[in-house]
Amino acid sequence: MFRQESHTMTHFTISEPLLLYTFPLEAKEQEKLDAFLLLLEKSGAWKYLNEVRLDSELGRPQINKFRLFSAIVYCFALGKSSLREIEAACYYDLRVVYLIGEDRPSSSTISRFISLLENCITPIFISIVQAIVEEFAISLDTVFLDGSKFEANSNKYKFVWKPTTFHLRLSEKALNLLRLMHLSDDVPKDGIISSKLLTEKLTESQKIDPELIEGGETALKKMRSQLYEYLIKSVEYEEKEAICGPDRNSYYKTDHDATAMCLKEDYYSGLGSQMHAAYNTQIVVCRGIIVFYYLSQDRSDIRTLIPTLEGFKSMYGCYPKRICADAGYGSFANYKYCNTKGIEAFIKYPSWNGERTGRYPAVYEYLEDGTVSCLGGRTGNRVEIPNRHPKTQQSAFYKVENCTNCQFMAYCRRFMKEKEGNERIFEVMPEYVTLKQGARDRLLRPEGIEMRVNRSYQVEGTFGVLKQNMAYTRFRRRKLAKVRLEFALTCLGLNIRKFLKFKISGTPVVVKHFRIKFFFSLAKQDLFPYFFGCLGILFEVKCVCCCIQKRPIYQSLQAVSRTSIDSICLP
């Protein structure tokens, strides 16, 4: 049973209760609300709300902004994120009435107040999360990262693609026209011709002598008219390119910040087969609490890890010691960044699942002595090939010889035109391969297996709560700043749900650690391509724990003969 702590609340207070309630609030619910208000008071969120100026309508008393904020956050925790739902809750939901007091804000007032939180929602989120972290003594050393796309609130048919190709074709036509008008001396021969330059050329065309143009005055007028049309079209293309920016190729007319993305749930014609207006959301979860959120316009997760961790650093003053993420974040830039910042990265790479199951094992292993060892156990040395250059500056060629009788030749050369040969050339990026192999070794350790199992239900389970339990599958606001504000309130509402669950029930936010014991037996090497990896075990929590012993991938397989699992990490 939750006991009220001795803490004076001067901001997030409630009015005197009525003598007789028509519908009394249950004592358990009142304990939750008191704990929620005490958390807001202890977090110091009122310091930032003092900067918010909520001007009331003419002739009406000003609404208490602290009560209004607490009511809005609690409505988000209940899964009521629309303005009409919040307004209705202020009238008919006894829990919200308990928080808001005698005030009955309209939907327009709630909308105006939420918009005023745009500049201060980040410090408010930080203060409340830090209060939760201190309350339960949560360590932020180990975090889990994942992302999901949420559909934007825009007309799905009013999309615009970045007209780069059409702009290049237009510039080519304009260049040919300027040549006929003898105005192409200072015009670039390649690339896009700016509208500013076309405007200057249109002005210069007024001074051209008609006798210099084939066709005389009539032809010159047509050329000027055509150049004017090119100018109008060029301005249109430049406007669209400016809205898209350098990092994306589409936008929507009703929400310029929304980007066309493929979503998992496609109500048109199947899985990810149609484009939808959406935003990419990233959350960092620790012990079931969202400790950081990030919202971007990227179509994939691979470029969101670095800005997410930098935001985490700016919020808490340090980087996490360990981070676990799926294969969508496994890139050379991300591995190198984590290695530079001293973060132990339990991040899968794109070919992880094929190597883990043994269906598509890696064809070579980079060794510490600077050589490679192929799937058949042969050593390859670095070589220089005349008239052939690596794709990147960090890459190099490695040559493996005597491949004639290799039993893995068909698999090793499956993507090559020549299916047989006595040698094999590998193009290797040593730094990337070393980082990737290090990530593989970490993922295969017992600690890495536990991290993978935890990630599947901590961060993915958090998105499941957002989408299923809280019925939050689509943004209701438009523009990137307002959508970021809405997502912050949603994450804050989920954290409040977690806080009240553990606070009232008396269950601390800890996980039960289970030790996974492995008993390996040797297996024949010729079974390697088929049995590489591990034995997958399906648990009641619907997570798959896959494990193999840490060994170079070209060596003999060791299959799991017995696996005992004491338990699995549960919140």
PDB file of C-alpha atoms in Angstrom, residues 65-223:
ATOM      1  CA  LYS A  65      -1.836  25.762 -15.645  1.00  0.00           C
ATOM      2  CA  PHE A  66      -0.309  23.283 -13.178  1.00  0.00           C
ATOM      3  CA  ARG A  67      -3.585  21.431 -12.801  1.00  0.00           C
ATOM      4  CA  LEU A  68      -4.193  21.598 -16.529  1.00  0.00           C
ATOM      5  CA  PHE A  69      -0.755  20.154 -17.258  1.00  0.00           C
ATOM      6  CA  SER A  70      -1.253  17.307 -14.795  1.00  0.00           C
ATOM      7  CA  ALA A  71      -4.656  16.528 -16.332  1.00  0.00           C
ATOM      8  CA  ILE A  72      -3.264  16.504 -19.872  1.00  0.00           C
ATOM      9  CA  VAL A  73      -0.343  14.229 -18.991  1.00  0.00           C
ATOM     10  CA  TYR A  74      -2.637  11.848 -17.125  1.00  0.00           C
ATOM     11  CA  CYS A  75      -5.011  11.758 -20.113  1.00  0.00           C
ATOM     12  CA  PHE A  76      -2.080  10.765 -22.323  1.00  0.00           C
ATOM     13  CA  ALA A  77      -1.273   8.050 -19.792  1.00  0.00           C
ATOM     14  CA  LEU A  78      -4.845   6.791 -20.155  1.00  0.00           C
ATOM     15  CA  GLY A  79      -4.520   6.709 -23.943  1.00  0.00           C
ATOM     16  CA  LYS A  80      -6.629   9.838 -24.474  1.00  0.00           C
ATOM     17  CA  SER A  81      -4.508  12.025 -26.709  1.00  0.00           C
ATOM     18  CA  SER A  82      -7.073  13.876 -28.821  1.00  0.00           C
ATOM     19  CA  LEU A  83      -8.376  17.269 -27.745  1.00  0.00           C
ATOM     20  CA  ARG A  84     -12.005  16.128 -27.660  1.00  0.00           C
ATOM     21  CA  GLU A  85     -11.141  13.130 -25.508  1.00  0.00           C
ATOM     22  CA  ILE A  86      -9.227  15.306 -23.036  1.00  0.00           C
ATOM     23  CA  GLU A  87     -12.082  17.826 -22.926  1.00  0.00           C
ATOM     24  CA  ALA A  88     -14.615  15.048 -22.289  1.00  0.00           C
ATOM     25  CA  ALA A  89     -12.392  13.556 -19.581  1.00  0.00           C
ATOM     26  CA  CYS A  90     -12.349  16.900 -17.763  1.00  0.00           C
ATOM     27  CA  TYR A  91     -16.145  16.639 -17.479  1.00  0.00           C
ATOM     28  CA  TYR A  92     -16.872  12.953 -17.000  1.00  0.00           C
ATOM     29  CA  ASP A  93     -13.717  11.108 -15.848  1.00  0.00           C
ATOM     30  CA  LEU A  94     -13.545  11.332 -12.046  1.00  0.00           C
ATOM     31  CA  ARG A  95      -9.781  10.844 -12.071  1.00  0.00           C
ATOM     32  CA  VAL A  96      -9.252  13.827 -14.342  1.00  0.00           C
ATOM     33  CA  VAL A  97     -11.869  15.857 -12.467  1.00  0.00           C
ATOM     34  CA  TYR A  98      -9.911  15.151  -9.291  1.00  0.00           C
ATOM     35  CA  LEU A  99      -6.813  16.661 -10.955  1.00  0.00           C
ATOM     36  CA  ILE A 100      -8.364  19.599 -12.785  1.00  0.00           C
ATOM     37  CA  GLY A 101     -10.638  20.696  -9.933  1.00  0.00           C
ATOM     38  CA  GLU A 102     -13.565  22.931 -10.805  1.00  0.00           C
ATOM     39  CA  ASP A 103     -12.037  24.128 -14.100  1.00  0.00           C
ATOM     40  CA  ARG A 104     -13.617  22.852 -17.305  1.00  0.00           C
ATOM     41  CA  PRO A 105     -11.279  23.822 -20.138  1.00  0.00           C
ATOM     42  CA  SER A 106     -12.523  23.707 -23.707  1.00  0.00           C
ATOM     43  CA  SER A 107     -10.713  21.882 -26.483  1.00  0.00           C
ATOM     44  CA  SER A 108      -9.420  25.179 -27.884  1.00  0.00           C
ATOM     45  CA  THR A 109      -7.944  26.097 -24.486  1.00  0.00           C
ATOM     46  CA  ILE A 110      -6.285  22.693 -24.211  1.00  0.00           C
ATOM     47  CA  SER A 111      -4.918  23.031 -27.739  1.00  0.00           C
ATOM     48  CA  ARG A 112      -3.545  26.496 -27.038  1.00  0.00           C
ATOM     49  CA  PHE A 113      -1.886  25.334 -23.809  1.00  0.00           C
ATOM     50  CA  ILE A 114      -0.296  22.285 -25.462  1.00  0.00           C
ATOM     51  CA  SER A 115       1.096  24.521 -28.213  1.00  0.00           C
ATOM     52  CA  LEU A 116       2.705  26.729 -25.559  1.00  0.00           C
ATOM     53  CA  LEU A 117       4.623  23.709 -24.237  1.00  0.00           C
ATOM     54  CA  GLU A 118       6.606  23.409 -27.468  1.00  0.00           C
ATOM     55  CA  ASN A 119       9.695  25.213 -26.163  1.00  0.00           C
ATOM     56  CA  CYS A 120       9.735  23.721 -22.670  1.00  0.00           C
ATOM     57  CA  ILE A 121       8.592  20.121 -23.144  1.00  0.00           C
ATOM     58  CA  THR A 122      12.164  18.795 -23.353  1.00  0.00           C
ATOM     59  CA  PRO A 123      13.318  20.080 -19.918  1.00  0.00           C
ATOM     60  CA  ILE A 124       9.969  19.012 -18.440  1.00  0.00           C
ATOM     61  CA  PHE A 125      10.440  15.506 -19.832  1.00  0.00           C
ATOM     62  CA  ILE A 126      14.008  15.394 -18.493  1.00  0.00           C
ATOM     63  CA  SER A 127      12.997  16.518 -15.004  1.00  0.00           C
ATOM     64  CA  ILE A 128      10.152  14.003 -14.689  1.00  0.00           C
ATOM     65  CA  VAL A 129      12.217  11.090 -16.042  1.00  0.00           C
ATOM     66  CA  GLN A 130      15.083  11.934 -13.715  1.00  0.00           C
ATOM     67  CA  ALA A 131      12.644  11.975 -10.796  1.00  0.00           C
ATOM     68  CA  ILE A 132      11.461   8.473 -11.763  1.00  0.00           C
ATOM     69  CA  VAL A 133      15.048   7.285 -12.162  1.00  0.00           C
ATOM     70  CA  GLU A 134      15.938   8.596  -8.704  1.00  0.00           C
ATOM     71  CA  GLU A 135      12.758   7.169  -7.172  1.00  0.00           C
ATOM     72  CA  PHE A 136      13.574   3.610  -8.199  1.00  0.00           C
ATOM     73  CA  ALA A 137      17.394   3.947  -8.284  1.00  0.00           C
ATOM     74  CA  ILE A 138      17.583   2.981 -11.954  1.00  0.00           C
ATOM     75  CA  SER A 139      21.014   2.753 -13.548  1.00  0.00           C
ATOM     76  CA  LEU A 140      21.287   4.116 -17.078  1.00  0.00           C
ATOM     77  CA  ASP A 141      24.394   2.084 -17.927  1.00  0.00           C
ATOM     78  CA  THR A 142      22.460  -0.390 -20.097  1.00  0.00           C
ATOM     79  CA  VAL A 143      19.874   0.880 -22.564  1.00  0.00           C
ATOM     80  CA  PHE A 144      17.920  -0.534 -25.489  1.00  0.00           C
ATOM     81  CA  LEU A 145      17.206   1.304 -28.728  1.00  0.00           C
ATOM     82  CA  ASP A 146      14.549   0.729 -31.358  1.00  0.00           C
ATOM     83  CA  GLY A 147      12.500   2.721 -33.814  1.00  0.00           C
ATOM     84  CA  SER A 148       9.077   2.669 -35.412  1.00  0.00           C
ATOM     85  CA  LYS A 149       7.228   4.685 -38.033  1.00  0.00           C
ATOM     86  CA  PHE A 150       3.972   6.420 -37.167  1.00  0.00           C
ATOM     87  CA  GLU A 151       1.623   7.689 -39.834  1.00  0.00           C
ATOM     88  CA  ALA A 152       1.336  11.461 -40.124  1.00  0.00           C
ATOM     89  CA  ASN A 153      -1.869  13.479 -40.177  1.00  0.00           C
ATOM     90  CA  SER A 154      -1.788  14.544 -43.802  1.00  0.00           C
ATOM     91  CA  ASN A 155      -3.686  13.872 -46.993  1.00  0.00           C
ATOM     92  CA  LYS A 156      -2.223  10.610 -48.251  1.00  0.00           C
ATOM     93  CA  TYR A 157      -2.840  11.511 -51.904  1.00  0.00           C
ATOM     94  CA  LYS A 158      -1.212  14.974 -51.874  1.00  0.00           C
ATOM     95  CA  PHE A 159       2.418  13.874 -52.049  1.00  0.00           C
ATOM     96  CA  VAL A 160       5.255  15.515 -53.979  1.00  0.00           C
ATOM     97  CA  TRP A 161       8.472  13.858 -55.112  1.00  0.00           C
ATOM     98  CA  LYS A 162      11.719  15.778 -55.264  1.00  0.00           C
ATOM     99  CA  PRO A 163      11.999  16.927 -58.912  1.00  0.00           C
ATOM    100  CA  THR A 164      15.767  16.605 -59.287  1.00  0.00           C
ATOM    101  CA  THR A 165      15.598  14.617 -62.548  1.00  0.00           C
ATOM    102  CA  PHE A 166      12.999  16.934 -64.088  1.00  0.00           C
ATOM    103  CA  HIS A 167      15.034  19.958 -63.023  1.00  0.00           C
ATOM    104  CA  LEU A 168      18.106  18.595 -64.803  1.00  0.00           C
ATOM    105  CA  ARG A 169      16.085  18.014 -67.972  1.00  0.00           C
ATOM    106  CA  LEU A 170      14.670  21.535 -67.763  1.00  0.00           C
ATOM    107  CA  SER A 171      18.164  22.993 -67.358  1.00  0.00           C
ATOM    108  CA  GLU A 172      19.316  21.089 -70.444  1.00  0.00           C
ATOM    109  CA  LYS A 173      16.426  22.498 -72.477  1.00  0.00           C
ATOM    110  CA  ALA A 174      17.125  26.008 -71.177  1.00  0.00           C
ATOM    111  CA  LEU A 175      20.802  25.667 -72.112  1.00  0.00           C
ATOM    112  CA  ASN A 176      19.934  24.673 -75.685  1.00  0.00           C
ATOM    113  CA  LEU A 177      17.548  27.630 -75.946  1.00  0.00           C
ATOM    114  CA  LEU A 178      20.167  30.062 -74.621  1.00  0.00           C
ATOM    115  CA  ARG A 179      22.614  28.791 -77.231  1.00  0.00           C
ATOM    116  CA  LEU A 180      20.147  29.650 -79.990  1.00  0.00           C
ATOM    117  CA  MET A 181      19.804  33.112 -78.437  1.00  0.00           C
ATOM    118  CA  HIS A 182      23.622  33.525 -78.172  1.00  0.00           C
ATOM    119  CA  LEU A 183      23.406  33.910 -74.366  1.00  0.00           C
ATOM    120  CA  SER A 184      25.157  30.732 -73.219  1.00  0.00           C
ATOM    121  CA  ASP A 185      28.669  32.069 -72.650  1.00  0.00           C
ATOM    122  CA  ASP A 186      28.578  32.202 -68.827  1.00  0.00           C
ATOM    123  CA  VAL A 187      26.010  29.429 -68.340  1.00  0.00           C
ATOM    124  CA  PRO A 188      27.261  26.163 -66.746  1.00  0.00           C
ATOM    125  CA  LYS A 189      27.328  23.294 -69.225  1.00  0.00           C
ATOM    126  CA  ASP A 190      26.387  20.650 -66.613  1.00  0.00           C
ATOM    127  CA  GLY A 191      24.106  20.592 -63.623  1.00  0.00           C
ATOM    128  CA  ILE A 192      21.125  22.711 -62.698  1.00  0.00           C
ATOM    129  CA  ILE A 193      20.711  26.264 -63.971  1.00  0.00           C
ATOM    130  CA  SER A 194      19.307  28.467 -61.200  1.00  0.00           C
ATOM    131  CA  SER A 195      16.215  30.614 -61.636  1.00  0.00           C
ATOM    132  CA  LYS A 196      18.281  33.677 -60.765  1.00  0.00           C
ATOM    133  CA  LEU A 197      20.513  33.086 -63.783  1.00  0.00           C
ATOM    134  CA  LEU A 198      17.493  32.478 -66.026  1.00  0.00           C
ATOM    135  CA  THR A 199      16.028  35.784 -64.836  1.00  0.00           C
ATOM    136  CA  GLU A 200      19.220  37.586 -65.822  1.00  0.00           C
ATOM    137  CA  LYS A 201      19.211  35.915 -69.228  1.00  0.00           C
ATOM    138  CA  LEU A 202      15.572  36.839 -69.734  1.00  0.00           C
ATOM    139  CA  THR A 203      16.459  40.459 -69.034  1.00  0.00           C
ATOM    140  CA  GLU A 204      19.389  40.298 -71.470  1.00  0.00           C
ATOM    141  CA  SER A 205      17.135  38.818 -74.148  1.00  0.00           C
ATOM    142  CA  GLN A 206      15.259  42.112 -74.311  1.00  0.00           C
ATOM    143  CA  LYS A 207      18.397  43.746 -75.757  1.00  0.00           C
ATOM    144  CA  ILE A 208      19.063  41.140 -78.483  1.00  0.00           C
ATOM    145  CA  ASP A 209      18.965  42.395 -82.063  1.00  0.00           C
ATOM    146  CA  PRO A 210      16.300  40.371 -83.961  1.00  0.00           C
ATOM    147  CA  GLU A 211      18.571  40.263 -87.015  1.00  0.00           C
ATOM    148  CA  LEU A 212      20.977  37.988 -85.088  1.00  0.00           C
ATOM    149  CA  ILE A 213      18.267  35.363 -84.569  1.00  0.00           C
ATOM    150  CA  GLU A 214      17.215  33.007 -87.323  1.00  0.00           C
ATOM    151  CA  GLY A 215      13.545  33.736 -87.949  1.00  0.00           C
ATOM    152  CA  GLY A 216      13.673  37.391 -86.971  1.00  0.00           C
ATOM    153  CA  GLU A 217      11.407  39.146 -84.521  1.00  0.00           C
ATOM    154  CA  THR A 218       8.744  36.390 -84.502  1.00  0.00           C
ATOM    155  CA  ALA A 219      11.220  33.672 -83.541  1.00  0.00           C
ATOM    156  CA  LEU A 220      12.779  35.907 -80.875  1.00  0.00           C
ATOM    157  CA  LYS A 221       9.375  36.506 -79.238  1.00  0.00           C
ATOM    158  CA  LYS A 222       8.727  32.750 -79.112  1.00  0.00           C
ATOM    159  CA  MET A 223      12.143  32.193 -77.574  1.00  0.00           C
TER     160      MET A 223
END
